[in-house]
mmCIF file of C-alpha atoms in Angstrom:
data_model
loop_
_atom_site.group_PDB
_atom_site.id
_atom_site.type_symbol
_atom_site.label_atom_id
_atom_site.label_comp_id
_atom_site.label_asym_id
_atom_site.label_seq_id
_atom_site.Cartn_x
_atom_site.Cartn_y
_atom_site.Cartn_z
ATOM 1 C CA MET X 1 123.505 22.846 110.232
ATOM 2 C CA LYS X 2 124.245 26.557 110.179
ATOM 3 C CA ASN X 3 122.422 28.497 107.427
ATOM 4 C CA LEU X 4 120.986 25.247 105.994
ATOM 5 C CA GLY X 5 117.617 26.891 105.350
ATOM 6 C CA ILE X 6 119.010 29.775 103.324
ATOM 7 C CA LYS X 7 121.243 27.382 101.339
ATOM 8 C CA ILE X 8 118.230 25.244 100.406
ATOM 9 C CA SER X 9 116.368 28.429 99.434
ATOM 10 C CA ILE X 10 119.230 29.440 97.152
ATOM 11 C CA TYR X 11 119.076 26.053 95.410
ATOM 12 C CA LEU X 12 115.288 26.324 95.013
ATOM 13 C CA ASN X 13 115.524 29.872 93.648
ATOM 14 C CA TYR X 14 118.221 28.982 91.124
ATOM 15 C CA PHE X 15 116.312 25.875 90.040
ATOM 16 C CA VAL X 16 113.111 27.834 89.352
ATOM 17 C CA PHE X 17 114.928 30.608 87.495
ATOM 18 C CA ALA X 18 116.882 28.107 85.393
ATOM 19 C CA ILE X 19 113.544 26.855 84.054
ATOM 20 C CA LEU X 20 112.158 30.364 83.512
ATOM 21 C CA LEU X 21 115.263 31.906 81.951
ATOM 22 C CA ASN X 22 115.932 29.121 79.531
ATOM 23 C CA SER X 23 112.335 28.743 78.463
ATOM 24 C CA VAL X 24 112.940 31.691 76.124
ATOM 25 C CA GLY X 25 113.768 29.408 73.188
ATOM 26 C CA ILE X 26 110.634 27.361 73.850
ATOM 27 C CA VAL X 27 108.456 30.467 74.113
ATOM 28 C CA ILE X 28 109.978 31.868 70.906
ATOM 29 C CA GLU X 29 108.994 28.662 69.102
ATOM 30 C CA LYS X 30 105.449 28.820 70.568
ATOM 31 C CA SER X 31 105.149 32.541 69.761
ATOM 32 C CA ILE X 32 105.944 31.877 66.110
ATOM 33 C CA ASP X 33 103.489 28.973 66.055
ATOM 34 C CA VAL X 34 100.622 30.340 68.198
ATOM 35 C CA TYR X 35 100.888 34.137 67.966
ATOM 36 C CA LYS X 36 102.005 34.087 64.316
ATOM 37 C CA VAL X 37 104.959 36.450 64.772
ATOM 38 C CA THR X 38 108.073 36.325 62.605
ATOM 39 C CA GLU X 39 111.458 35.000 63.752
ATOM 40 C CA SER X 40 112.887 38.530 63.976
ATOM 41 C CA GLN X 41 109.907 39.725 66.027
ATOM 42 C CA ALA X 42 110.169 36.732 68.356
ATOM 43 C CA SER X 43 113.908 37.313 68.860
ATOM 44 C CA VAL X 44 113.206 40.463 70.923
ATOM 45 C CA LEU X 45 112.196 38.207 73.835
ATOM 46 C CA GLU X 46 115.894 37.614 74.506
ATOM 47 C CA ALA X 47 116.349 41.382 74.883
ATOM 48 C CA PHE X 48 113.366 41.632 77.242
ATOM 49 C CA LYS X 49 115.076 38.998 79.383
ATOM 50 C CA ASP X 50 118.726 40.042 79.206
ATOM 51 C CA LEU X 51 118.659 43.851 79.146
ATOM 52 C CA PRO X 52 116.815 44.117 82.501
ATOM 53 C CA ILE X 53 119.426 41.754 83.984
ATOM 54 C CA ALA X 54 122.214 44.071 82.786
ATOM 55 C CA ILE X 55 120.508 47.332 83.784
ATOM 56 C CA VAL X 56 119.293 46.200 87.217
ATOM 57 C CA SER X 57 122.646 44.564 88.035
ATOM 58 C CA PHE X 58 124.498 47.758 87.153
ATOM 59 C CA ILE X 59 122.207 50.060 89.137
ATOM 60 C CA ILE X 60 121.463 48.203 92.377
ATOM 61 C CA ALA X 61 124.618 46.174 93.060
ATOM 62 C CA SER X 62 126.024 48.644 95.585
ATOM 63 C CA PHE X 63 122.702 49.171 97.358
ATOM 64 C CA LEU X 64 121.628 45.537 97.698
ATOM 65 C CA PRO X 65 123.441 44.872 101.020
ATOM 66 C CA ARG X 66 121.537 47.776 102.569
ATOM 67 C CA PHE X 67 118.206 46.466 101.321
ATOM 68 C CA GLY X 68 119.038 42.915 102.412
ATOM 69 C CA TYR X 69 119.698 39.816 100.354
ATOM 70 C CA LYS X 70 116.737 37.915 101.767
ATOM 71 C CA LYS X 71 114.369 40.793 101.036
ATOM 72 C CA ALA X 72 115.774 41.098 97.525
ATOM 73 C CA MET X 73 115.155 37.415 96.790
ATOM 74 C CA LEU X 74 111.635 37.565 98.234
ATOM 75 C CA THR X 75 110.926 40.624 96.071
ATOM 76 C CA ALA X 76 112.262 38.807 93.006
ATOM 77 C CA LEU X 77 110.031 35.788 93.631
ATOM 78 C CA ALA X 78 106.977 38.013 94.096
ATOM 79 C CA ILE X 79 107.671 39.872 90.826
ATOM 80 C CA VAL X 80 108.072 36.725 88.752
ATOM 81 C CA PHE X 81 105.005 35.097 90.373
ATOM 82 C CA VAL X 82 102.890 37.992 89.124
ATOM 83 C CA GLY X 83 104.648 37.836 85.728
ATOM 84 C CA CYS X 84 103.724 34.157 85.263
ATOM 85 C CA LEU X 85 100.064 34.759 86.144
ATOM 86 C CA TYR X 86 100.004 37.794 83.836
ATOM 87 C CA MET X 87 101.207 35.550 81.000
ATOM 88 C CA VAL X 88 98.489 32.950 81.613
ATOM 89 C CA PHE X 89 95.615 35.411 81.680
ATOM 90 C CA GLY X 90 97.023 37.694 78.962
ATOM 91 C CA ASN X 91 98.018 35.058 76.392
ATOM 92 C CA THR X 92 99.378 37.387 73.685
ATOM 93 C CA PHE X 93 102.865 38.059 72.346
ATOM 94 C CA PHE X 94 102.895 41.348 74.272
ATOM 95 C CA HIS X 95 102.412 39.404 77.498
ATOM 96 C CA THR X 96 105.426 37.198 76.705
ATOM 97 C CA LYS X 97 107.511 40.391 76.631
ATOM 98 C CA VAL X 98 106.205 41.429 80.047
ATOM 99 C CA LEU X 99 106.863 37.918 81.374
ATOM 100 C CA PHE X 100 110.529 37.965 80.341
ATOM 101 C CA LEU X 101 110.912 41.528 81.572
ATOM 102 C CA SER X 102 109.776 40.334 85.024
ATOM 103 C CA ILE X 103 112.103 37.318 84.776
ATOM 104 C CA GLY X 104 115.084 39.540 83.871
ATOM 105 C CA VAL X 105 114.515 42.015 86.708
ATOM 106 C CA SER X 106 113.968 39.202 89.198
ATOM 107 C CA PHE X 107 116.980 37.162 88.152
ATOM 108 C CA ALA X 108 119.257 40.179 88.549
ATOM 109 C CA LEU X 109 118.123 40.429 92.179
ATOM 110 C CA ILE X 110 118.505 36.685 92.683
ATOM 111 C CA LYS X 111 121.945 36.337 91.077
ATOM 112 C CA LEU X 112 123.464 39.351 92.834
ATOM 113 C CA SER X 113 122.076 38.103 96.160
ATOM 114 C CA VAL X 114 123.241 34.530 95.633
ATOM 115 C CA TYR X 115 126.745 35.515 94.542
ATOM 116 C CA SER X 116 127.050 37.779 97.588
ATOM 117 C CA LEU X 117 125.630 35.175 99.987
ATOM 118 C CA ILE X 118 127.998 32.440 98.809
ATOM 119 C CA GLY X 119 130.918 34.459 100.163
ATOM 120 C CA ILE X 120 129.091 35.014 103.454
ATOM 121 C CA LEU X 121 127.936 31.410 103.885
ATOM 122 C CA THR X 122 131.360 29.843 103.287
ATOM 123 C CA ASP X 123 134.558 30.038 105.328
ATOM 124 C CA SER X 124 137.204 28.960 102.838
ATOM 125 C CA LYS X 125 138.057 28.998 99.148
ATOM 126 C CA LYS X 126 137.307 25.283 98.889
ATOM 127 C CA GLU X 127 133.864 25.715 100.460
ATOM 128 C CA HIS X 128 133.175 28.690 98.211
ATOM 129 C CA ALA X 129 134.167 26.777 95.075
ATOM 130 C CA SER X 130 132.176 23.729 96.169
ATOM 131 C CA LEU X 131 128.969 25.675 96.869
ATOM 132 C CA MET X 132 129.308 27.745 93.700
ATOM 133 C CA SER X 133 129.867 24.649 91.557
ATOM 134 C CA SER X 134 126.960 22.730 93.064
ATOM 135 C CA ILE X 135 124.591 25.684 92.659
ATOM 136 C CA GLU X 136 125.604 26.195 89.018
ATOM 137 C CA GLY X 137 125.260 22.457 88.462
ATOM 138 C CA PHE X 138 121.752 22.534 89.915
ATOM 139 C CA PHE X 139 121.036 25.431 87.558
ATOM 140 C CA MET X 140 121.895 23.198 84.595
ATOM 141 C CA VAL X 141 119.488 20.541 85.895
ATOM 142 C CA GLY X 142 116.740 23.173 85.838
ATOM 143 C CA ILE X 143 117.657 24.114 82.271
ATOM 144 C CA ALA X 144 117.390 20.480 81.137
ATOM 145 C CA LEU X 145 114.083 20.003 82.973
ATOM 146 C CA ALA X 146 112.539 22.963 81.125
ATOM 147 C CA TYR X 147 112.833 21.051 77.852
ATOM 148 C CA PHE X 148 110.668 18.249 79.261
ATOM 149 C CA LEU X 149 108.374 20.286 81.499
ATOM 150 C CA PHE X 150 106.923 22.561 78.822
ATOM 151 C CA PRO X 151 106.194 19.823 76.237
ATOM 152 C CA ALA X 152 104.379 17.819 78.949
ATOM 153 C CA PHE X 153 101.612 20.441 78.726
ATOM 154 C CA TYR X 154 101.316 20.451 74.926
ATOM 155 C CA SER X 155 98.066 19.157 73.403
ATOM 156 C CA SER X 156 95.749 19.764 70.461
ATOM 157 C CA ASP X 157 94.589 22.914 72.263
ATOM 158 C CA GLU X 158 97.122 25.584 71.241
ATOM 159 C CA ASN X 159 96.739 27.338 74.614
ATOM 160 C CA SER X 160 97.290 24.252 76.771
ATOM 161 C CA TRP X 161 101.033 24.980 77.089
ATOM 162 C CA LEU X 162 100.217 27.984 79.288
ATOM 163 C CA ASN X 163 99.183 25.620 82.093
ATOM 164 C CA VAL X 164 102.875 25.054 82.808
ATOM 165 C CA TYR X 165 102.909 28.498 84.430
ATOM 166 C CA TYR X 166 100.478 27.326 87.117
ATOM 167 C CA LEU X 167 103.019 24.672 88.077
ATOM 168 C CA LEU X 168 105.830 27.237 87.983
ATOM 169 C CA CYS X 169 103.782 29.568 90.192
ATOM 170 C CA GLY X 170 103.478 26.680 92.657
ATOM 171 C CA LEU X 171 107.264 26.187 92.675
ATOM 172 C CA ILE X 172 107.795 29.933 93.114
ATOM 173 C CA LEU X 173 105.324 29.980 96.026
ATOM 174 C CA ILE X 174 107.090 27.038 97.720
ATOM 175 C CA SER X 175 110.438 28.797 97.314
ATOM 176 C CA PHE X 176 108.980 32.062 98.666
ATOM 177 C CA VAL X 177 107.512 30.420 101.792
ATOM 178 C CA PHE X 178 110.675 28.413 102.450
ATOM 179 C CA LEU X 179 112.825 31.540 102.138
ATOM 180 C CA LEU X 180 110.439 33.609 104.252
ATOM 181 C CA PHE X 181 110.865 31.281 107.233
ATOM 182 C CA SER X 182 114.585 30.625 106.720
ATOM 183 C CA LYS X 183 116.998 32.153 109.211
ATOM 184 C CA VAL X 184 119.901 33.990 107.653
ATOM 185 C CA GLU X 185 122.755 34.129 110.155
ATOM 186 C CA TYR X 186 124.835 37.025 108.906
ATOM 187 C CA GLU X 187 125.126 40.745 109.305
ATOM 188 C CA VAL X 188 124.846 43.069 106.341
ATOM 189 C CA GLU X 189 127.390 45.833 106.531
ATOM 190 C CA ALA X 190 126.221 49.241 105.400
ATOM 191 C CA ILE X 191 128.299 50.578 102.550
ATOM 192 C CA GLY X 192 129.085 54.198 102.011
ATOM 193 C CA SER X 193 129.517 54.260 98.256
ATOM 194 C CA SER X 194 126.925 56.125 96.207
ATOM 195 C CA LEU X 195 125.603 55.168 92.782
ATOM 196 C CA LYS X 196 127.875 57.844 91.280
ATOM 197 C CA ASP X 197 130.956 56.362 92.982
ATOM 198 C CA ASP X 198 129.956 52.878 91.918
ATOM 199 C CA LEU X 199 129.606 53.906 88.286
ATOM 200 C CA LYS X 200 133.027 55.579 88.385
ATOM 201 C CA GLU X 201 134.603 52.411 89.816
ATOM 202 C CA SER X 202 133.088 50.231 87.079
ATOM 203 C CA VAL X 203 134.185 52.634 84.330
ATOM 204 C CA LYS X 204 137.738 52.689 85.731
ATOM 205 C CA LEU X 205 137.783 48.906 85.789
ATOM 206 C CA MET X 206 136.610 48.697 82.169
ATOM 207 C CA VAL X 207 139.664 50.586 80.900
ATOM 208 C CA VAL X 208 142.066 47.997 82.373
ATOM 209 C CA PRO X 209 143.322 46.173 79.224
ATOM 210 C CA LEU X 210 142.930 42.659 80.672
ATOM 211 C CA VAL X 211 139.381 43.416 81.851
ATOM 212 C CA LEU X 212 138.440 45.005 78.542
ATOM 213 C CA ILE X 213 139.658 41.978 76.564
ATOM 214 C CA PHE X 214 137.878 39.645 78.982
ATOM 215 C CA ILE X 215 134.478 41.347 78.809
ATOM 216 C CA ILE X 216 134.690 41.226 75.009
ATOM 217 C CA SER X 217 135.460 37.494 75.288
ATOM 218 C CA ALA X 218 132.545 36.949 77.687
ATOM 219 C CA PHE X 219 130.315 38.874 75.288
ATOM 220 C CA LEU X 220 131.419 36.684 72.357
ATOM 221 C CA PHE X 221 130.963 33.440 74.275
ATOM 222 C CA VAL X 222 127.431 34.186 75.448
ATOM 223 C CA MET X 223 126.590 35.349 71.920
ATOM 224 C CA ILE X 224 127.545 31.842 70.739
ATOM 225 C CA GLU X 225 125.854 29.983 73.607
ATOM 226 C CA GLN X 226 122.560 31.871 73.506
ATOM 227 C CA GLY X 227 122.531 31.990 69.720
ATOM 228 C CA ILE X 228 122.414 28.191 69.781
ATOM 229 C CA MET X 229 120.383 27.573 72.946
ATOM 230 C CA THR X 230 117.635 30.110 72.186
ATOM 231 C CA TRP X 231 117.074 29.033 68.598
ATOM 232 C CA LEU X 232 117.669 25.274 68.810
ATOM 233 C CA PRO X 233 113.975 24.349 69.422
ATOM 234 C CA THR X 234 112.915 26.440 66.396
ATOM 235 C CA PHE X 235 115.861 25.072 64.384
ATOM 236 C CA ASN X 236 114.807 21.506 65.217
ATOM 237 C CA LYS X 237 111.244 22.180 64.123
ATOM 238 C CA LYS X 238 111.942 24.054 60.891
ATOM 239 C CA ILE X 239 115.121 22.361 59.688
ATOM 240 C CA PHE X 240 114.755 18.787 60.951
ATOM 241 C CA ASN X 241 110.936 18.758 60.801
ATOM 242 C CA PHE X 242 110.554 17.558 64.408
ATOM 243 C CA ASN X 243 107.111 18.076 65.902
ATOM 244 C CA SER X 244 106.729 20.706 68.659
ATOM 245 C CA VAL X 245 107.244 18.285 71.543
ATOM 246 C CA LEU X 246 110.258 16.499 70.060
ATOM 247 C CA SER X 247 111.922 19.749 68.911
ATOM 248 C CA VAL X 248 111.972 21.000 72.513
ATOM 249 C CA GLN X 249 112.936 17.674 74.070
ATOM 250 C CA MET X 250 115.853 17.199 71.660
ATOM 251 C CA ALA X 251 117.125 20.633 72.714
ATOM 252 C CA SER X 252 117.510 19.204 76.243
ATOM 253 C CA ILE X 253 120.536 17.294 74.959
ATOM 254 C CA LEU X 254 122.285 20.677 74.654
ATOM 255 C CA ALA X 255 121.608 21.529 78.316
ATOM 256 C CA LEU X 256 122.736 18.083 79.498
ATOM 257 C CA SER X 257 125.883 18.228 77.369
ATOM 258 C CA LEU X 258 126.651 21.690 78.809
ATOM 259 C CA ALA X 259 126.423 20.279 82.340
ATOM 260 C CA LEU X 260 128.590 17.255 81.467
ATOM 261 C CA GLY X 261 131.097 19.449 79.628
ATOM 262 C CA ARG X 262 131.672 21.629 82.694
ATOM 263 C CA PHE X 263 132.163 18.601 84.912
ATOM 264 C CA ILE X 264 134.704 17.079 82.521
ATOM 265 C CA ALA X 265 136.507 20.426 82.157
ATOM 266 C CA GLY X 266 136.925 20.645 85.931
ATOM 267 C CA PHE X 267 138.885 17.393 85.753
ATOM 268 C CA LEU X 268 140.853 18.170 82.596
ATOM 269 C CA THR X 269 142.120 21.575 83.779
ATOM 270 C CA LYS X 270 144.263 19.736 86.348
ATOM 271 C CA TYR X 271 146.290 18.271 83.490
ATOM 272 C CA ILE X 272 145.761 20.537 80.469
ATOM 273 C CA ASN X 273 146.551 24.243 80.129
ATOM 274 C CA TRP X 274 143.306 26.223 80.100
ATOM 275 C CA VAL X 275 144.214 28.054 76.861
ATOM 276 C CA VAL X 276 144.819 24.798 75.001
ATOM 277 C CA LEU X 277 141.531 23.411 76.328
ATOM 278 C CA VAL X 278 139.511 26.484 75.323
ATOM 279 C CA VAL X 279 141.035 26.765 71.839
ATOM 280 C CA VAL X 280 140.495 23.048 71.167
ATOM 281 C CA CYS X 281 136.887 23.321 72.379
ATOM 282 C CA VAL X 282 136.179 26.319 70.124
ATOM 283 C CA VAL X 283 137.761 24.609 67.107
ATOM 284 C CA ILE X 284 135.742 21.411 67.646
ATOM 285 C CA SER X 285 132.531 23.457 68.113
ATOM 286 C CA GLY X 286 133.147 25.292 64.843
ATOM 287 C CA SER X 287 133.987 22.018 63.111
ATOM 288 C CA ILE X 288 130.650 20.534 64.218
ATOM 289 C CA LEU X 289 128.796 23.454 62.617
ATOM 290 C CA ILE X 290 130.897 23.253 59.427
ATOM 291 C CA TYR X 291 130.212 19.507 59.200
ATOM 292 C CA ILE X 292 126.462 19.629 59.886
ATOM 293 C CA LEU X 293 125.154 22.822 58.282
ATOM 294 C CA PRO X 294 126.044 22.081 54.620
ATOM 295 C CA GLN X 295 124.079 18.828 54.924
ATOM 296 C CA LEU X 296 120.953 20.753 55.970
ATOM 297 C CA GLN X 297 120.874 23.172 53.039
ATOM 298 C CA GLY X 298 118.713 20.993 50.830
ATOM 299 C CA ASP X 299 114.943 20.869 50.456
ATOM 300 C CA ILE X 300 113.322 19.493 53.604
ATOM 301 C CA GLU X 301 109.738 19.810 52.477
ATOM 302 C CA SER X 302 109.726 16.202 51.248
ATOM 303 C CA VAL X 303 110.660 14.950 54.715
ATOM 304 C CA GLY X 304 107.629 14.047 56.805
ATOM 305 C CA GLU X 305 107.162 15.331 60.341
ATOM 306 C CA ILE X 306 109.336 13.449 62.827
ATOM 307 C CA THR X 307 107.491 12.534 66.022
ATOM 308 C CA SER X 308 109.679 9.966 67.809
ATOM 309 C CA LEU X 309 113.326 9.508 68.819
ATOM 310 C CA SER X 310 113.669 6.447 66.580
ATOM 311 C CA GLU X 311 113.074 8.676 63.541
ATOM 312 C CA VAL X 312 115.607 11.358 64.500
ATOM 313 C CA PRO X 313 118.539 11.479 62.027
ATOM 314 C CA THR X 314 122.091 11.251 63.330
ATOM 315 C CA LEU X 315 122.679 14.955 62.624
ATOM 316 C CA GLY X 316 119.821 15.780 65.006
ATOM 317 C CA PHE X 317 121.812 14.213 67.850
ATOM 318 C CA ILE X 318 125.197 15.612 66.835
ATOM 319 C CA LEU X 319 124.264 19.319 66.784
ATOM 320 C CA PRO X 320 123.207 19.657 70.463
ATOM 321 C CA LEU X 321 126.363 17.802 71.508
ATOM 322 C CA ILE X 322 128.183 21.030 70.683
ATOM 323 C CA GLY X 323 127.361 21.898 74.301
ATOM 324 C CA LEU X 324 130.082 19.470 75.466
ATOM 325 C CA PHE X 325 132.695 21.691 73.854
ATOM 326 C CA ILE X 326 131.358 25.193 74.510
ATOM 327 C CA ALA X 327 130.613 24.359 78.176
ATOM 328 C CA PRO X 328 134.171 24.699 79.584
ATOM 329 C CA ILE X 329 134.880 28.082 77.981
ATOM 330 C CA TYR X 330 132.924 30.473 80.229
ATOM 331 C CA PRO X 331 134.021 29.220 83.681
ATOM 332 C CA LEU X 332 137.649 28.996 82.526
ATOM 333 C CA LEU X 333 137.566 32.593 81.280
ATOM 334 C CA ASN X 334 136.006 33.785 84.558
ATOM 335 C CA SER X 335 138.539 31.934 86.682
ATOM 336 C CA THR X 336 141.499 33.299 84.730
ATOM 337 C CA VAL X 337 140.487 36.950 84.821
ATOM 338 C CA LEU X 338 139.380 36.945 88.477
ATOM 339 C CA SER X 339 142.586 35.272 89.638
ATOM 340 C CA SER X 340 144.551 37.957 87.767
ATOM 341 C CA LEU X 341 142.810 40.813 89.609
ATOM 342 C CA PRO X 342 143.016 41.938 93.245
ATOM 343 C CA LYS X 343 140.197 40.559 95.433
ATOM 344 C CA SER X 344 138.920 44.080 95.991
ATOM 345 C CA LEU X 345 137.965 44.193 92.318
ATOM 346 C CA HIS X 346 136.140 40.853 92.223
ATOM 347 C CA SER X 347 132.754 42.364 93.085
ATOM 348 C CA PRO X 348 132.646 45.044 90.356
ATOM 349 C CA MET X 349 134.156 42.488 87.972
ATOM 350 C CA SER X 350 131.251 40.135 88.714
ATOM 351 C CA GLY X 351 128.869 42.960 87.865
ATOM 352 C CA LEU X 352 130.601 43.492 84.537
ATOM 353 C CA ILE X 353 130.412 39.743 83.834
ATOM 354 C CA ILE X 354 126.625 39.788 84.340
ATOM 355 C CA ILE X 355 126.156 42.936 82.248
ATOM 356 C CA PHE X 356 128.204 41.933 79.212
ATOM 357 C CA SER X 357 126.962 38.348 79.324
ATOM 358 C CA ALA X 358 123.411 39.670 79.147
ATOM 359 C CA LEU X 359 124.281 41.989 76.257
ATOM 360 C CA GLY X 360 126.028 39.179 74.388
ATOM 361 C CA GLY X 361 123.013 36.914 74.779
ATOM 362 C CA THR X 362 120.620 39.593 73.565
ATOM 363 C CA ILE X 363 122.629 40.613 70.509
ATOM 364 C CA GLY X 364 123.544 37.045 69.558
ATOM 365 C CA SER X 365 119.944 35.871 69.726
ATOM 366 C CA ARG X 366 118.709 38.910 67.823
ATOM 367 C CA ILE X 367 121.224 38.476 64.987
ATOM 368 C CA VAL X 368 120.492 34.757 64.646
ATOM 369 C CA GLY X 369 116.746 35.533 64.663
ATOM 370 C CA GLU X 370 117.075 38.113 61.907
ATOM 371 C CA LEU X 371 119.235 35.752 59.826
ATOM 372 C CA PHE X 372 116.878 32.854 60.538
ATOM 373 C CA GLU X 373 114.048 34.833 58.952
ATOM 374 C CA SER X 374 115.995 36.229 55.996
ATOM 375 C CA ILE X 375 118.281 33.368 54.904
ATOM 376 C CA GLY X 376 116.981 30.313 56.784
ATOM 377 C CA GLY X 377 118.052 28.500 59.945
ATOM 378 C CA ALA X 378 120.841 26.371 58.483
ATOM 379 C CA SER X 379 122.560 29.424 56.975
ATOM 380 C CA ALA X 380 121.870 31.568 60.058
ATOM 381 C CA PHE X 381 123.973 29.307 62.290
ATOM 382 C CA TYR X 382 127.009 29.962 60.050
ATOM 383 C CA PHE X 383 127.122 33.416 61.695
ATOM 384 C CA LEU X 384 128.292 31.786 64.944
ATOM 385 C CA LEU X 385 131.600 30.913 63.289
ATOM 386 C CA ILE X 386 132.527 34.629 63.397
ATOM 387 C CA PRO X 387 132.407 35.056 67.214
ATOM 388 C CA MET X 388 134.098 31.638 67.526
ATOM 389 C CA GLY X 389 137.058 32.838 65.466
ATOM 390 C CA LEU X 390 137.259 36.122 67.380
ATOM 391 C CA LEU X 391 137.031 34.271 70.699
ATOM 392 C CA ILE X 392 140.189 32.287 69.923
ATOM 393 C CA ILE X 393 142.072 35.548 69.264
ATOM 394 C CA PHE X 394 140.892 37.178 72.500
ATOM 395 C CA VAL X 395 141.598 34.063 74.587
ATOM 396 C CA LEU X 396 145.204 34.122 73.376
ATOM 397 C CA LEU X 397 145.388 37.825 74.313
ATOM 398 C CA ILE X 398 143.995 37.116 77.809
ATOM 399 C CA ASP X 399 146.619 34.411 78.344
ATOM 400 C CA ARG X 400 149.399 36.727 77.209
ATOM 401 C CA MET X 401 148.244 39.619 79.429
ATOM 402 C CA SER X 402 147.664 37.461 82.519
ATOM 403 C CA LYS X 403 151.158 35.967 82.188
ATOM 404 C CA LYS X 404 152.641 39.463 81.961
ATOM 405 C CA GLN X 405 150.826 40.430 85.160
ATOM 406 C CA VAL X 406 152.182 37.383 86.984
ATOM 407 C CA VAL X 407 155.735 38.240 85.843
ATOM 408 C CA ALA X 408 155.243 41.867 86.905
ATOM 409 C CA LYS X 409 154.062 40.776 90.377
ATOM 410 C CA SER X 410 157.099 38.477 90.717
#
């Protein structure tokens, strides 16, 4: 089959980076426990992951075709391979920062290459949508696996968890070798735009009202998603009194519910207006927080450490199920804004999506971390109700603006 090798490589790359990217919540929990840092100090790991994604995506997007997508992915795998080994042999909180810096830089190269290659490797809109959906679905499988993979290496030795990076290095090496010998049947066209021209194009795009409202909405959504996903393992440990292994494994329910939520949304959008679906999902998500958090405000010191699923309270299962309802929001927002713009603007728009998503994740995680330390985890999650409320407002504005554009075109 044509380009089968490069397609398999893309799946492998995304799978590995799903584990690495979404291990940030796990590593935050271990950093607090092993390296004795505070919640606010640990929260900077999200910035070390997300800011390089934003910066690298913004700078190299226009030059990547010249360098070559295959070369870019090989470079990314080499960088993160070294980053994982550096973490193992360094074993300090400083080395976790370097690790996530390498992951951020590498993922920017991977994501830009993958998004570009999907268009090259497919011949129709249906093929494009199918490949994109399956790759993103595989990404969610990697996210869920991370919550089981890391705890499998936990033991009485506080440094035993680092052995997971030897396994990850093995996966990275397999992906590197497979990609190295894969044939990529496409031609990369040289582009004449300079970095200066590219920056001007992105700035011009940002002042389009619909785009501006959308990137704020994307920012708010990722602030909510990462605020929950990054801090859920620590929340489980400190609020529910789960042990280290169970606190991480229970967080996997969030990743699985996110995957299921996106699948269900793909079916429901055929019958339900996307705005109605998004607003309902946001309202239900906020209602889950309002229902659960007041019940977790009491003294938990008297509760013994929970070590098995049979001991987990009902609230421990309900909270991660919020992923079912936040899952549909992001792809629906992306689809709406991209379909409202000319195809010539899809590429710079994708760059803006990556940049503002990364910024939203960083700021959301940082705020929740600071609040976690100052007022406690249960109260900290109340903050997420603010971006949820704002998101409903901006979604209604996006719908109104996109409808106006359709009328104008008619």
